[in-house]
Tab-separated table of C-alpha atoms in Angstrom:
chain	number	residue	atom	x	y	z
A	29	MET	CA	-8.652	-11.332	16.294
A	30	SER	CA	-5.160	-11.732	17.781
A	31	ARG	CA	-2.157	-9.901	16.325
A	32	TRP	CA	-0.770	-13.172	14.995
A	33	THR	CA	-4.075	-14.036	13.334
A	34	ILE	CA	-4.077	-10.639	11.612
A	35	VAL	CA	-0.485	-11.070	10.420
A	36	LEU	CA	-0.983	-14.613	9.100
A	37	LEU	CA	-4.421	-13.980	7.582
A	38	ALA	CA	-3.356	-10.761	5.828
A	39	GLY	CA	-0.228	-12.536	4.543
A	40	THR	CA	-2.122	-15.570	3.271
A	41	LEU	CA	-4.874	-13.549	1.571
A	42	GLY	CA	-2.296	-11.175	0.079
A	43	TYR	CA	-0.467	-14.143	-1.444
A	44	LEU	CA	-3.663	-15.792	-2.723
A	45	VAL	CA	-4.664	-12.558	-4.487
A	46	LYS	CA	-1.255	-12.469	-6.196
A	47	LEU	CA	-1.487	-16.150	-7.145
A	48	ALA	CA	-4.989	-15.650	-8.549
A	49	GLY	CA	-3.460	-13.462	-11.265
A	50	TYR	CA	-1.481	-16.503	-12.453
A	51	LEU	CA	-4.402	-18.941	-12.315
A	52	VAL	CA	-7.507	-17.001	-13.377
A	53	PRO	CA	-8.135	-16.725	-17.132
A	54	THR	CA	-7.624	-13.104	-18.261
A	55	ARG	CA	-11.024	-12.814	-19.919
A	56	LEU	CA	-12.823	-13.195	-16.567
A	57	VAL	CA	-11.409	-9.954	-15.200
A	58	ALA	CA	-10.317	-8.009	-18.261
A	59	GLY	CA	-13.517	-5.954	-18.707
A	60	ARG	CA	-12.849	-2.230	-19.078
A	61	ARG	CA	-15.111	-1.256	-16.189
A	62	THR	CA	-13.719	-3.886	-13.849
A	63	SER	CA	-10.153	-2.858	-14.595
A	64	ASN	CA	-11.037	0.848	-14.162
A	65	ILE	CA	-12.400	0.114	-10.707
A	66	VAL	CA	-9.517	-2.136	-9.720
A	67	ALA	CA	-7.016	0.507	-10.873
A	68	LEU	CA	-8.755	3.146	-8.727
A	69	LEU	CA	-9.023	0.876	-5.666
A	70	PRO	CA	-5.598	1.756	-4.179
A	71	VAL	CA	-6.313	5.474	-4.695
A	72	ALA	CA	-9.593	5.304	-2.748
A	73	LEU	CA	-8.082	3.220	0.072
A	74	LEU	CA	-4.918	5.303	0.439
A	75	ALA	CA	-6.841	8.607	0.345
A	76	ALA	CA	-9.218	7.382	3.057
A	77	LEU	CA	-6.323	6.005	5.136
A	78	THR	CA	-4.557	9.380	4.880
A	79	VAL	CA	-7.643	11.300	6.023
A	80	VAL	CA	-8.401	8.966	8.921
A	81	GLN	CA	-4.786	8.803	10.069
A	82	THR	CA	-4.555	12.627	9.973
A	83	PHE	CA	-7.882	13.823	11.364
A	84	ALA	CA	-9.561	11.023	13.354
A	85	GLY	CA	-8.951	11.232	17.095
A	86	ARG	CA	-9.972	8.862	19.866
A	87	GLY	CA	-13.418	7.400	19.136
A	88	GLY	CA	-13.242	8.795	15.609
A	89	ALA	CA	-14.028	12.451	16.455
A	90	LEU	CA	-12.394	14.785	13.947
A	91	THR	CA	-9.531	16.884	15.324
A	92	VAL	CA	-6.924	19.169	13.859
A	93	ASP	CA	-3.705	18.637	15.816
A	94	ALA	CA	0.034	18.152	15.344
A	95	ARG	CA	-0.646	15.414	12.776
A	96	ALA	CA	-2.297	17.922	10.447
A	97	ALA	CA	0.813	20.115	10.599
A	98	GLY	CA	2.898	17.027	9.851
A	99	ILE	CA	0.831	16.140	6.805
A	100	GLY	CA	1.054	19.771	5.631
A	101	ALA	CA	4.834	19.479	5.696
A	102	ALA	CA	4.579	16.157	3.840
A	103	VAL	CA	2.488	17.696	1.057
A	104	VAL	CA	4.946	20.580	0.606
A	105	LEU	CA	7.830	18.106	0.342
A	106	LEU	CA	5.912	15.884	-2.092
A	107	LEU	CA	5.314	18.947	-4.286
A	108	LEU	CA	9.094	19.496	-4.158
A	109	ARG	CA	9.556	15.839	-5.231
A	110	ALA	CA	11.303	14.851	-2.019
A	111	ASN	CA	12.274	11.226	-1.291
A	112	PHE	CA	9.768	9.020	0.607
A	113	LEU	CA	11.899	8.780	3.754
A	114	VAL	CA	12.417	12.572	3.833
A	115	VAL	CA	8.641	13.101	3.619
A	116	VAL	CA	7.870	10.610	6.395
A	117	ILE	CA	10.595	11.829	8.761
A	118	ALA	CA	9.701	15.498	8.187
A	119	ALA	CA	6.073	14.812	9.126
A	120	ALA	CA	7.200	13.024	12.299
A	121	VAL	CA	9.632	15.800	13.251
A	122	VAL	CA	7.054	18.572	12.730
A	123	ALA	CA	4.464	16.724	14.827
A	124	ALA	CA	6.984	15.834	17.554
A	125	LEU	CA	8.308	19.413	17.792
A	126	LEU	CA	4.787	20.840	18.065
A	127	ARG	CA	3.951	18.354	20.814
A	128	ALA	CA	7.217	19.095	22.641
A	129	ALA	CA	6.132	22.756	22.544
A	130	GLY	CA	2.777	21.766	24.035
A	131	ILE	CA	0.749	22.304	20.844
A	132	GLY	CA	-1.583	19.623	19.454
B	1	MET	CA	14.681	2.075	-6.880
B	2	GLY	CA	16.919	0.602	-4.160
B	3	VAL	CA	16.853	3.822	-2.138
B	4	ALA	CA	13.071	4.075	-2.417
B	5	THR	CA	12.565	0.446	-1.364
B	6	GLY	CA	14.956	0.844	1.548
B	7	ALA	CA	13.104	3.948	2.721
B	8	TYR	CA	9.685	2.273	2.481
B	9	GLY	CA	10.942	-0.790	4.353
B	10	LEU	CA	12.573	1.248	7.103
B	11	SER	CA	9.411	3.343	7.604
B	12	PHE	CA	7.190	0.281	7.599
B	13	GLY	CA	9.289	-1.483	10.233
B	14	ALA	CA	9.191	1.516	12.573
B	15	LEU	CA	5.463	2.201	12.048
B	16	SER	CA	4.443	-1.436	12.461
B	17	VAL	CA	6.195	-1.673	15.825
B	18	ALA	CA	4.655	1.679	16.805
B	19	ALA	CA	1.238	0.189	15.992
B	20	GLY	CA	1.891	-2.532	18.573
B	21	PHE	CA	3.157	-5.421	16.434
B	22	SER	CA	6.247	-7.247	17.724
B	23	VAL	CA	9.481	-7.203	15.738
B	24	LEU	CA	8.846	-10.822	14.724
B	25	GLN	CA	5.250	-10.103	13.603
B	26	THR	CA	6.518	-7.092	11.647
B	27	GLN	CA	9.130	-9.253	9.945
B	28	VAL	CA	6.594	-11.978	9.115
B	29	LEU	CA	4.378	-9.337	7.473
B	30	SER	CA	7.270	-8.330	5.213
B	31	LEU	CA	8.166	-11.958	4.418
B	32	LEU	CA	4.632	-13.241	3.884
B	33	LEU	CA	2.509	-10.285	2.739
B	34	PHE	CA	5.376	-8.572	0.877
B	35	THR	CA	3.518	-5.652	-0.675
B	36	GLY	CA	4.158	-2.237	0.804
B	37	GLY	CA	0.745	-0.557	0.580
B	38	SER	CA	-1.037	-3.486	2.254
B	39	GLN	CA	1.541	-3.700	5.019
B	40	PHE	CA	1.247	0.015	5.797
B	41	ALA	CA	-2.543	-0.427	5.822
B	42	VAL	CA	-2.384	-3.237	8.412
B	43	ALA	CA	-0.141	-1.124	10.655
B	44	GLY	CA	-2.240	2.017	10.078
B	45	VAL	CA	-5.655	0.476	10.720
B	46	ILE	CA	-4.525	-1.424	13.837
B	47	GLY	CA	-2.498	1.557	15.098
B	48	ALA	CA	-5.645	3.715	14.812
B	49	GLY	CA	-7.680	1.225	16.853
B	50	GLY	CA	-9.415	-0.525	13.949
B	51	SER	CA	-10.528	-4.160	14.124
B	52	GLY	CA	-8.544	-7.097	12.786
B	53	VAL	CA	-11.232	-7.737	10.183
B	54	SER	CA	-11.047	-4.203	8.769
B	55	ALA	CA	-7.231	-4.330	8.758
B	56	VAL	CA	-7.186	-7.611	6.830
B	57	ALA	CA	-9.932	-6.452	4.435
B	58	THR	CA	-8.172	-3.147	3.685
B	59	SER	CA	-4.864	-4.927	3.202
B	60	THR	CA	-6.363	-7.520	0.854
B	61	MET	CA	-8.187	-4.937	-1.281
B	62	LEU	CA	-4.984	-2.930	-1.617
B	63	GLY	CA	-3.330	-6.141	-2.798
B	64	VAL	CA	-5.860	-6.795	-5.570
B	65	ARG	CA	-3.728	-4.761	-7.985
B	66	ASN	CA	-0.968	-7.378	-7.613
B	67	GLY	CA	-3.389	-9.988	-8.925
B	68	LEU	CA	-4.020	-7.742	-11.909
B	69	TYR	CA	-0.263	-7.475	-12.494
B	70	GLY	CA	-0.169	-11.272	-12.343
B	71	LEU	CA	-2.402	-11.493	-15.398
B	72	GLU	CA	0.325	-9.676	-17.349
B	73	THR	CA	3.408	-11.152	-15.711
B	74	SER	CA	2.165	-14.757	-15.992
B	75	ARG	CA	2.043	-14.308	-19.788
B	76	MET	CA	5.429	-12.615	-19.725
B	77	LEU	CA	7.173	-15.223	-17.561
B	78	GLN	CA	5.546	-18.451	-18.805
B	79	VAL	CA	6.424	-20.279	-15.581
B	80	ARG	CA	5.124	-23.569	-14.238
B	81	GLY	CA	5.354	-25.534	-10.981
B	82	TRP	CA	7.219	-24.107	-7.965
B	83	ARG	CA	8.633	-21.270	-10.034
B	84	ARG	CA	5.112	-20.027	-10.622
B	85	LEU	CA	4.449	-20.035	-6.862
B	86	VAL	CA	7.601	-17.965	-6.294
B	87	ALA	CA	6.859	-15.620	-9.207
B	88	ALA	CA	3.391	-14.932	-7.779
B	89	HIS	CA	4.902	-13.913	-4.444
B	90	LEU	CA	7.322	-11.531	-6.162
B	91	THR	CA	4.551	-9.902	-8.240
B	92	ILE	CA	4.474	-6.336	-6.895
B	93	ASP	CA	4.644	-2.773	-8.269
B	94	GLU	CA	8.437	-2.722	-8.703
B	95	SER	CA	9.055	-6.137	-10.306
B	96	THR	CA	6.114	-5.671	-12.695
B	97	ALA	CA	7.241	-2.172	-13.695
B	98	VAL	CA	10.843	-3.261	-14.355
B	99	GLY	CA	9.777	-6.371	-16.262
B	100	MET	CA	7.206	-4.605	-18.423
B	101	SER	CA	9.594	-1.761	-19.279
B	102	GLN	CA	12.009	-4.100	-21.136
B	103	GLN	CA	11.647	-4.859	-24.853
B	104	HIS	CA	13.063	-8.339	-25.450
B	105	PRO	CA	11.171	-11.287	-23.820
B	106	ASP	CA	14.368	-12.606	-22.151
B	107	GLU	CA	15.163	-9.154	-20.767
B	108	ARG	CA	11.615	-8.818	-19.468
B	109	ARG	CA	11.899	-12.106	-17.567
B	110	LEU	CA	15.342	-11.185	-16.233
B	111	GLY	CA	14.097	-7.732	-15.211
B	112	PHE	CA	11.141	-9.172	-13.312
B	113	TRP	CA	13.169	-11.764	-11.422
B	114	THR	CA	16.093	-9.455	-10.648
B	115	ALA	CA	13.890	-6.631	-9.393
B	116	GLY	CA	11.602	-9.012	-7.484
B	117	ILE	CA	14.406	-10.801	-5.647
B	118	ALA	CA	16.409	-7.617	-4.989
B	119	VAL	CA	13.382	-5.793	-3.571
B	120	PHE	CA	12.432	-8.838	-1.455
B	121	VAL	CA	15.860	-9.008	0.186
B	122	LEU	CA	16.221	-5.261	0.668
B	123	TRP	CA	12.638	-4.827	1.881
B	124	ASN	CA	13.048	-7.479	4.560
B	125	LEU	CA	16.447	-6.250	5.761
B	126	MET	CA	15.201	-2.670	6.035
B	127	THR	CA	12.029	-3.844	7.796
B	128	LEU	CA	14.194	-5.475	10.475
B	129	LEU	CA	16.276	-2.317	10.851
B	130	GLY	CA	13.159	-0.136	11.001
B	131	ALA	CA	11.493	-2.420	13.549
B	132	GLY	CA	14.618	-2.219	15.712
B	133	ILE	CA	14.551	1.586	15.517
B	134	GLY	CA	10.808	1.662	16.257
B	135	ASN	CA	11.382	-0.566	19.281
B	136	ALA	CA	14.085	1.744	20.598
B	137	LEU	CA	11.955	4.874	20.161
B	138	GLY	CA	9.202	3.854	22.601
B	139	ASP	CA	6.083	6.078	22.800
B	140	PRO	CA	5.001	6.534	19.166
B	141	THR	CA	3.146	9.844	19.535
B	142	ARG	CA	6.051	11.531	21.317
B	143	TRP	CA	8.154	11.008	18.199
B	144	GLY	CA	5.341	11.955	15.832
B	145	LEU	CA	5.082	8.422	14.423
B	146	ASP	CA	1.300	8.811	14.030
B	147	ALA	CA	1.978	11.784	11.745
B	148	ALA	CA	4.635	9.701	9.975
B	149	ALA	CA	2.013	7.018	9.258
B	150	ALA	CA	-0.288	9.621	7.697
B	151	ALA	CA	2.634	10.965	5.646
B	152	ALA	CA	3.459	7.443	4.462
B	153	PHE	CA	-0.093	6.999	3.158
B	154	ILE	CA	-0.117	10.285	1.275
B	155	ALA	CA	3.356	9.571	-0.128
B	156	LEU	CA	2.113	6.190	-1.414
B	157	LEU	CA	-0.988	7.912	-2.830
B	158	TRP	CA	0.841	10.824	-4.499
B	159	PRO	CA	2.263	9.089	-7.608
B	160	ARG	CA	-1.152	7.483	-8.293
B	161	LEU	CA	-2.953	10.831	-8.674
B	162	ARG	CA	-1.872	11.605	-12.249
B	163	SER	CA	-5.234	11.082	-13.999
B	164	ARG	CA	-8.396	13.129	-13.428
B	165	ASP	CA	-10.293	9.970	-12.507
B	166	ALA	CA	-7.705	9.193	-9.849
B	167	ARG	CA	-7.893	12.705	-8.359
B	168	ALA	CA	-11.709	12.568	-8.328
B	169	THR	CA	-11.557	9.174	-6.596
B	170	GLY	CA	-9.088	10.494	-4.027
B	171	VAL	CA	-11.215	13.527	-3.158
B	172	LEU	CA	-14.434	11.496	-2.965
B	173	ALA	CA	-12.840	8.756	-0.852
B	174	GLY	CA	-11.348	11.373	1.473
B	175	LEU	CA	-14.740	13.038	1.931
B	176	ILE	CA	-16.441	9.705	2.630
B	177	ALA	CA	-13.818	8.928	5.279
B	178	LEU	CA	-14.219	12.386	6.883
B	179	VAL	CA	-17.996	12.047	7.096
B	180	LEU	CA	-17.965	8.484	8.422
B	181	ALA	CA	-15.040	8.662	10.864
B	182	PRO	CA	-17.009	10.289	13.734
B	183	VAL	CA	-20.029	7.984	13.407
B	184	THR	CA	-18.576	4.527	12.644
B	185	LYS	CA	-16.054	2.170	14.234
B	186	PRO	CA	-12.370	2.732	13.309
B	187	GLY	CA	-11.519	0.916	10.066
B	188	VAL	CA	-15.028	1.162	8.616
B	189	PRO	CA	-14.592	4.565	6.876
B	190	VAL	CA	-11.674	3.227	4.837
B	191	LEU	CA	-13.635	0.169	3.699
B	192	VAL	CA	-16.688	2.221	2.683
B	193	ALA	CA	-14.445	4.672	0.795
B	194	VAL	CA	-13.967	1.899	-1.772
B	195	VAL	CA	-17.339	3.053	-3.112
B	196	ALA	CA	-15.480	6.085	-4.534
B	197	ALA	CA	-13.431	3.789	-6.798
B	198	VAL	CA	-16.596	2.021	-7.963
B	199	ILE	CA	-18.459	5.272	-8.737
B	200	VAL	CA	-15.593	6.939	-10.594
B	201	GLY	CA	-14.639	3.647	-12.261
B	202	LEU	CA	-18.151	3.327	-13.706
B	203	LEU	CA	-18.754	6.999	-14.561
B	204	GLY	CA	-15.232	8.314	-15.176
B	205	ALA	CA	-13.397	9.097	-18.403
B	206	GLY	CA	-12.070	5.559	-18.640
B	207	SER	CA	-15.444	3.970	-19.334
B	208	ARG	CA	-16.698	6.898	-21.440
B	209	ARG	CA	-13.735	6.362	-23.758
B	210	LYS	CA	-14.940	2.786	-24.194
B	211	VAL	CA	-18.431	3.883	-25.238
B	212	ALA	CA	-16.968	6.381	-27.703
């Protein structure tokens, strides 16, 4: 799949999912269990994305490197209720400094 | 909310370019997909070497919540024709939250449209700025942009962890991803982790409350 195909397909499907909310009758999707699952969907995806992005190396092998230190810094800042951009930049800076020092 | 949106947009632009998308492709994602979590997922999955199919699938599943918002906002807005097509595109976390938090029906509609349009403009401008910065930075790992992508995911996850069900889902999904990452293709662990939402959604406190 080319980069452009990914961009256009993700965009189109993302829009269709939004539009579906305006066209589908509520009763079809309003079941308690369905809405529980749908509400938890972003949590599962984002948690898995975090883990993979932090610990998966080339070929998927698990590694603990500069990224793990970066995510540690991010968690500390999130506990301190820091702004999104502060969290993201801090993680990058920690990882970059460790790498510049030859670690991870 | 403006500062938060600006920060998300800026980070997305830089990370998307670091993942190998061009500035134009990055901008089209913000114009067309226009929902932060999904856009970060596309950049994250592709940046980590995942397939196009897993990137699109992850992005679309993250976007399902917008469809759920649409069920509420379509009742709130009562729009028809081209306005409905535009309203659907603007149906995201921020516009829904602002609209739903108002009391009077007119204020709810105004809140939705104002927040939706403001976030759309700001998000796209900051994406362009972020993409420009990402382009100038060059090698993404040298600047720790891979760690920044991980931090972006956990920062998006953080405010969603308030309930016990959500925390259980997060832990389970994380474990699934850890176990699968070494033995599957990139992108697959994230898709399978959806099982965590299904298990907790069926067994968690939410459904037990219904029985009781």
